[in-house]
DNA sequence: CGGTTATTTGAAATACGTCAATTCAAGTGG
DNA sequence: CCACTTGAATTGACGTATTTCAAATAACCG
């Protein structure tokens, strides 16, 4: 149960035994929510949490129903800490599948006071990673074409799923959800997916992504940074 | 000279006299750069700075020349602190006009160690604001139409320029720059501007924006958060 | 004033969105 | 095991927002 969380934090530091225990201890206080539940509402005061299992997304909904998804929250990742003004959160977090969450406020405070290295360092690192992802997402939204967006997105998800370079990985998202993340209509996304499938680049089916040709996908993406340093 | 910086920091806390002196002291170490200069290169280690005068932008350039601007840096604002992975900055900051900058690393460290309130609090607040702006920007890029993007952008700039609700304010950006921020072609941006001008909503000329009808502009934007809480 | 950069406009191509149906997959209850 | 329901995926036809190409001003600068 603690595996996803430990795996993510462990990527940045070797965790001490008592830190691992602290994480295990968190698990007992977890809560379960059904898909569609609002885990964290925009305008409420910030409340950092960990997502132990399932998928969620951070988003904003416009008056007329249009939706922009800012980021996805994968098992073991945190949410609810960033981008608040006057203590007011600026984004809503919604469960996409059945999920389990646990409050991380006290845990994070303890980590910060314990040591600037170790756990605290790992938590900071995941936040920085989130920041960097946001920049990529902005480039994707503003400057990539639909097929580039999709290719780029699939590769990001492959990497984040931990299944580096694996031929298939879990991607429990509907096309509607993906389209709201990429800023494209569902219908158009569907057509782009058909195209990519026919070229044997990716194949989405039943919540699983099959990558037929990772190199080809990367080629379909215009990698962000220029060659020059 | 210190005015823009003091004004921005002062929005969040009443600054103590020695804090004001510290800011004034910074000024003496300022450096001047010409338009087009790269103030901060992606991949370099993070180095927080203040922009004392002039305008800059944070951006990324794609291989094929496409550019996405993440945010603008106005006089008195800071840059170079956020979103780094492994200490590597993820964005490039470029001077759009002639600018003056000063290194803020030591200054910020001192503020943090001095007190969790006062100056440090103000600095944190500006960073949170930047975060929130990024979310708005994502919605704009992903879910607004060109004319909505422009209206939304003008209103953001009006607010940030401090000239709340003023009929005109400085906006020293070329249409090319604006188009790279909004994820639209220059040509199309130009046509949208013509449209908005003909409706007497905004008028850009000579680096100054004239807002003819702020209410109308707001109506042309789909305000992000939904009515429900 | 000449040279460069920014703005503006037209015409044509296309990427993408909307509307409306149809198919498909996955329950659910009988 | 079979209707029956529901939500997601898929497809066609059509309209439009936006891009690209090319060229003509207009503004800027030494």
Short mmCIF file of C-alpha atoms in Angstrom, two decimals, chain A residues 53-229:
data_model
loop_
_atom_site.label_atom_id
_atom_site.label_comp_id
_atom_site.label_asym_id
_atom_site.label_seq_id
_atom_site.Cartn_x
_atom_site.Cartn_y
_atom_site.Cartn_z
CA UNK A 53 -3.76 4.83 -5.01
CA UNK A 54 -5.78 5.74 -8.08
CA UNK A 55 -5.56 8.75 -10.35
CA UNK A 56 -6.71 12.34 -9.96
CA UNK A 57 -6.28 15.60 -11.83
CA UNK A 58 -6.01 19.27 -10.98
CA UNK A 59 -8.22 21.46 -13.10
CA UNK A 60 -10.35 24.52 -13.53
CA UNK A 61 -13.81 24.70 -15.03
CA UNK A 62 -15.01 27.79 -16.88
CA UNK A 63 -18.47 29.25 -16.62
CA UNK A 64 -19.61 27.78 -19.88
CA UNK A 65 -18.36 24.33 -19.00
CA UNK A 66 -15.03 24.36 -20.77
CA UNK A 67 -12.41 22.62 -18.66
CA UNK A 68 -8.65 22.86 -18.51
CA UNK A 69 -6.73 20.13 -16.75
CA UNK A 70 -3.46 21.43 -15.30
CA UNK A 71 -1.86 18.17 -14.29
CA UNK A 72 -2.55 14.61 -13.33
CA UNK A 73 -1.88 13.10 -9.94
CA UNK A 74 -0.52 9.57 -10.07
CA UNK A 75 -0.38 7.03 -7.25
CA UNK A 76 2.22 8.12 -4.72
CA UNK A 77 2.19 11.75 -5.78
CA UNK A 78 1.15 14.69 -3.65
CA UNK A 79 -1.32 17.49 -4.30
CA UNK A 80 -2.91 20.47 -2.64
CA UNK A 81 0.25 22.28 -1.65
CA UNK A 82 1.14 24.59 -4.51
CA UNK A 83 -0.06 27.87 -5.99
CA UNK A 84 -2.23 29.49 -3.36
CA UNK A 85 -2.93 33.20 -3.02
CA UNK A 86 -4.04 34.48 0.38
CA UNK A 87 -4.11 30.84 1.44
CA UNK A 88 -6.75 30.19 -1.21
CA UNK A 89 -6.07 27.28 -3.52
CA UNK A 90 -6.25 28.16 -7.20
CA UNK A 91 -7.12 24.77 -8.55
CA UNK A 92 -9.56 21.99 -7.97
CA UNK A 93 -8.45 18.38 -7.62
CA UNK A 94 -10.87 15.69 -8.77
CA UNK A 95 -10.64 11.91 -8.49
CA UNK A 96 -10.60 10.25 -11.91
CA UNK A 97 -10.75 6.72 -10.55
CA UNK A 98 -11.46 5.32 -7.15
CA UNK A 99 -8.69 6.78 -4.99
CA UNK A 100 -7.17 6.68 -1.54
CA UNK A 101 -5.75 9.84 0.01
CA UNK A 102 -4.16 10.81 3.28
CA UNK A 103 -3.58 14.20 4.85
CA UNK A 104 0.09 15.11 4.58
CA UNK A 105 0.24 18.43 6.41
CA UNK A 106 1.67 17.23 9.70
CA UNK A 107 3.90 14.72 7.94
CA UNK A 108 5.47 17.39 5.74
CA UNK A 109 5.91 19.82 8.62
CA UNK A 110 7.67 17.12 10.61
CA UNK A 111 9.94 16.32 7.70
CA UNK A 112 10.88 19.96 7.30
CA UNK A 113 11.77 20.38 10.94
CA UNK A 114 13.64 17.10 11.13
CA UNK A 115 16.28 17.79 8.52
CA UNK A 116 16.83 19.87 5.40
CA UNK A 117 17.97 16.67 3.71
CA UNK A 118 16.34 13.27 3.56
CA UNK A 119 12.58 13.24 3.36
CA UNK A 120 12.17 17.00 3.16
CA UNK A 121 14.55 17.18 0.26
CA UNK A 122 12.63 14.49 -1.57
CA UNK A 123 9.34 16.29 -1.05
CA UNK A 124 10.79 19.54 -2.35
CA UNK A 125 12.16 17.71 -5.36
CA UNK A 126 8.74 16.36 -6.32
CA UNK A 127 7.36 19.89 -6.12
CA UNK A 128 10.08 21.19 -8.41
CA UNK A 129 9.31 18.39 -10.82
CA UNK A 130 5.69 19.46 -10.85
CA UNK A 131 6.78 22.98 -11.71
CA UNK A 132 8.91 21.77 -14.57
CA UNK A 133 6.03 19.67 -15.87
CA UNK A 134 3.84 22.75 -15.92
CA UNK A 135 6.27 24.52 -18.21
CA UNK A 136 6.26 21.58 -20.59
CA UNK A 137 2.50 21.61 -20.46
CA UNK A 138 2.41 25.28 -21.40
CA UNK A 139 4.61 24.70 -24.41
CA UNK A 140 2.37 21.84 -25.39
CA UNK A 141 -0.80 23.89 -25.05
CA UNK A 142 0.51 26.97 -26.78
CA UNK A 143 2.85 25.81 -29.46
CA UNK A 144 2.32 22.18 -30.43
CA UNK A 145 -0.13 20.82 -32.96
CA UNK A 146 -2.65 18.21 -31.91
CA UNK A 147 -0.63 15.18 -32.98
CA UNK A 148 2.48 16.61 -31.37
CA UNK A 149 0.54 17.25 -28.19
CA UNK A 150 -0.63 13.68 -28.03
CA UNK A 151 2.77 12.15 -28.74
CA UNK A 152 4.40 14.40 -26.19
CA UNK A 153 1.74 13.59 -23.62
CA UNK A 154 2.04 9.84 -24.06
CA UNK A 155 5.77 10.00 -23.57
CA UNK A 156 5.37 12.07 -20.42
CA UNK A 157 2.93 9.57 -19.03
CA UNK A 158 5.14 6.64 -19.91
CA UNK A 159 8.00 8.25 -18.02
CA UNK A 160 5.89 9.22 -15.02
CA UNK A 161 4.35 5.80 -14.78
CA UNK A 162 7.79 4.56 -13.81
CA UNK A 163 7.58 2.05 -16.63
CA UNK A 164 10.49 3.70 -18.38
CA UNK A 165 10.50 2.58 -21.94
CA UNK A 166 7.99 -0.19 -21.25
CA UNK A 167 5.85 -1.23 -24.17
CA UNK A 168 2.67 -0.75 -22.16
CA UNK A 169 1.56 1.04 -19.02
CA UNK A 170 -1.65 1.93 -17.18
CA UNK A 171 -3.37 5.07 -18.40
CA UNK A 172 -6.83 5.07 -16.84
CA UNK A 173 -8.08 8.19 -18.61
CA UNK A 174 -11.01 8.67 -20.93
CA UNK A 175 -10.42 10.46 -24.21
CA UNK A 176 -12.54 13.29 -22.89
CA UNK A 177 -10.15 13.71 -19.98
CA UNK A 178 -7.10 13.64 -22.19
CA UNK A 179 -8.66 16.16 -24.54
CA UNK A 180 -9.31 18.53 -21.65
CA UNK A 181 -5.69 18.25 -20.63
CA UNK A 182 -4.35 18.89 -24.12
CA UNK A 183 -6.74 21.65 -25.05
CA UNK A 184 -8.28 19.79 -27.98
CA UNK A 185 -11.82 18.64 -28.70
CA UNK A 186 -12.63 15.01 -27.95
CA UNK A 187 -13.56 14.34 -31.52
CA UNK A 188 -10.32 15.68 -32.83
CA UNK A 189 -8.33 13.80 -30.22
CA UNK A 190 -10.03 10.64 -31.31
CA UNK A 191 -9.01 11.19 -34.91
CA UNK A 192 -5.44 11.95 -33.94
CA UNK A 193 -5.36 8.75 -31.90
CA UNK A 194 -6.63 6.80 -34.88
CA UNK A 195 -3.85 8.27 -36.97
CA UNK A 196 -1.15 7.47 -34.41
CA UNK A 197 -2.57 3.98 -34.05
CA UNK A 198 -2.46 3.39 -37.79
CA UNK A 199 1.20 4.37 -37.74
CA UNK A 200 1.74 1.88 -34.92
CA UNK A 201 2.98 4.60 -32.59
CA UNK A 202 0.50 4.26 -29.72
CA UNK A 203 -2.62 2.31 -29.02
CA UNK A 204 -4.98 3.23 -26.17
CA UNK A 205 -7.38 0.58 -25.05
CA UNK A 206 -9.09 -0.33 -21.82
CA UNK A 207 -7.12 2.09 -19.72
CA UNK A 208 -3.79 0.79 -20.99
CA UNK A 209 -1.42 2.51 -23.39
CA UNK A 210 0.57 0.34 -25.77
CA UNK A 211 3.59 2.07 -27.20
CA UNK A 212 4.43 0.52 -30.52
CA UNK A 213 7.29 2.79 -31.43
CA UNK A 214 8.73 5.06 -28.75
CA UNK A 215 11.33 6.47 -31.09
CA UNK A 216 8.68 7.33 -33.61
CA UNK A 217 6.64 9.02 -30.93
CA UNK A 218 9.61 11.11 -29.88
CA UNK A 219 10.11 12.08 -33.49
CA UNK A 220 6.48 13.19 -33.71
CA UNK A 221 7.21 15.54 -30.83
CA UNK A 222 9.22 18.67 -31.21
CA UNK A 223 11.50 18.40 -28.25
CA UNK A 224 11.45 21.66 -26.30
CA UNK A 225 15.00 22.87 -25.73
CA UNK A 226 17.03 23.98 -28.71
CA UNK A 227 20.37 22.29 -29.49
CA UNK A 228 22.41 25.29 -28.40
CA UNK A 229 23.27 25.73 -24.71
#
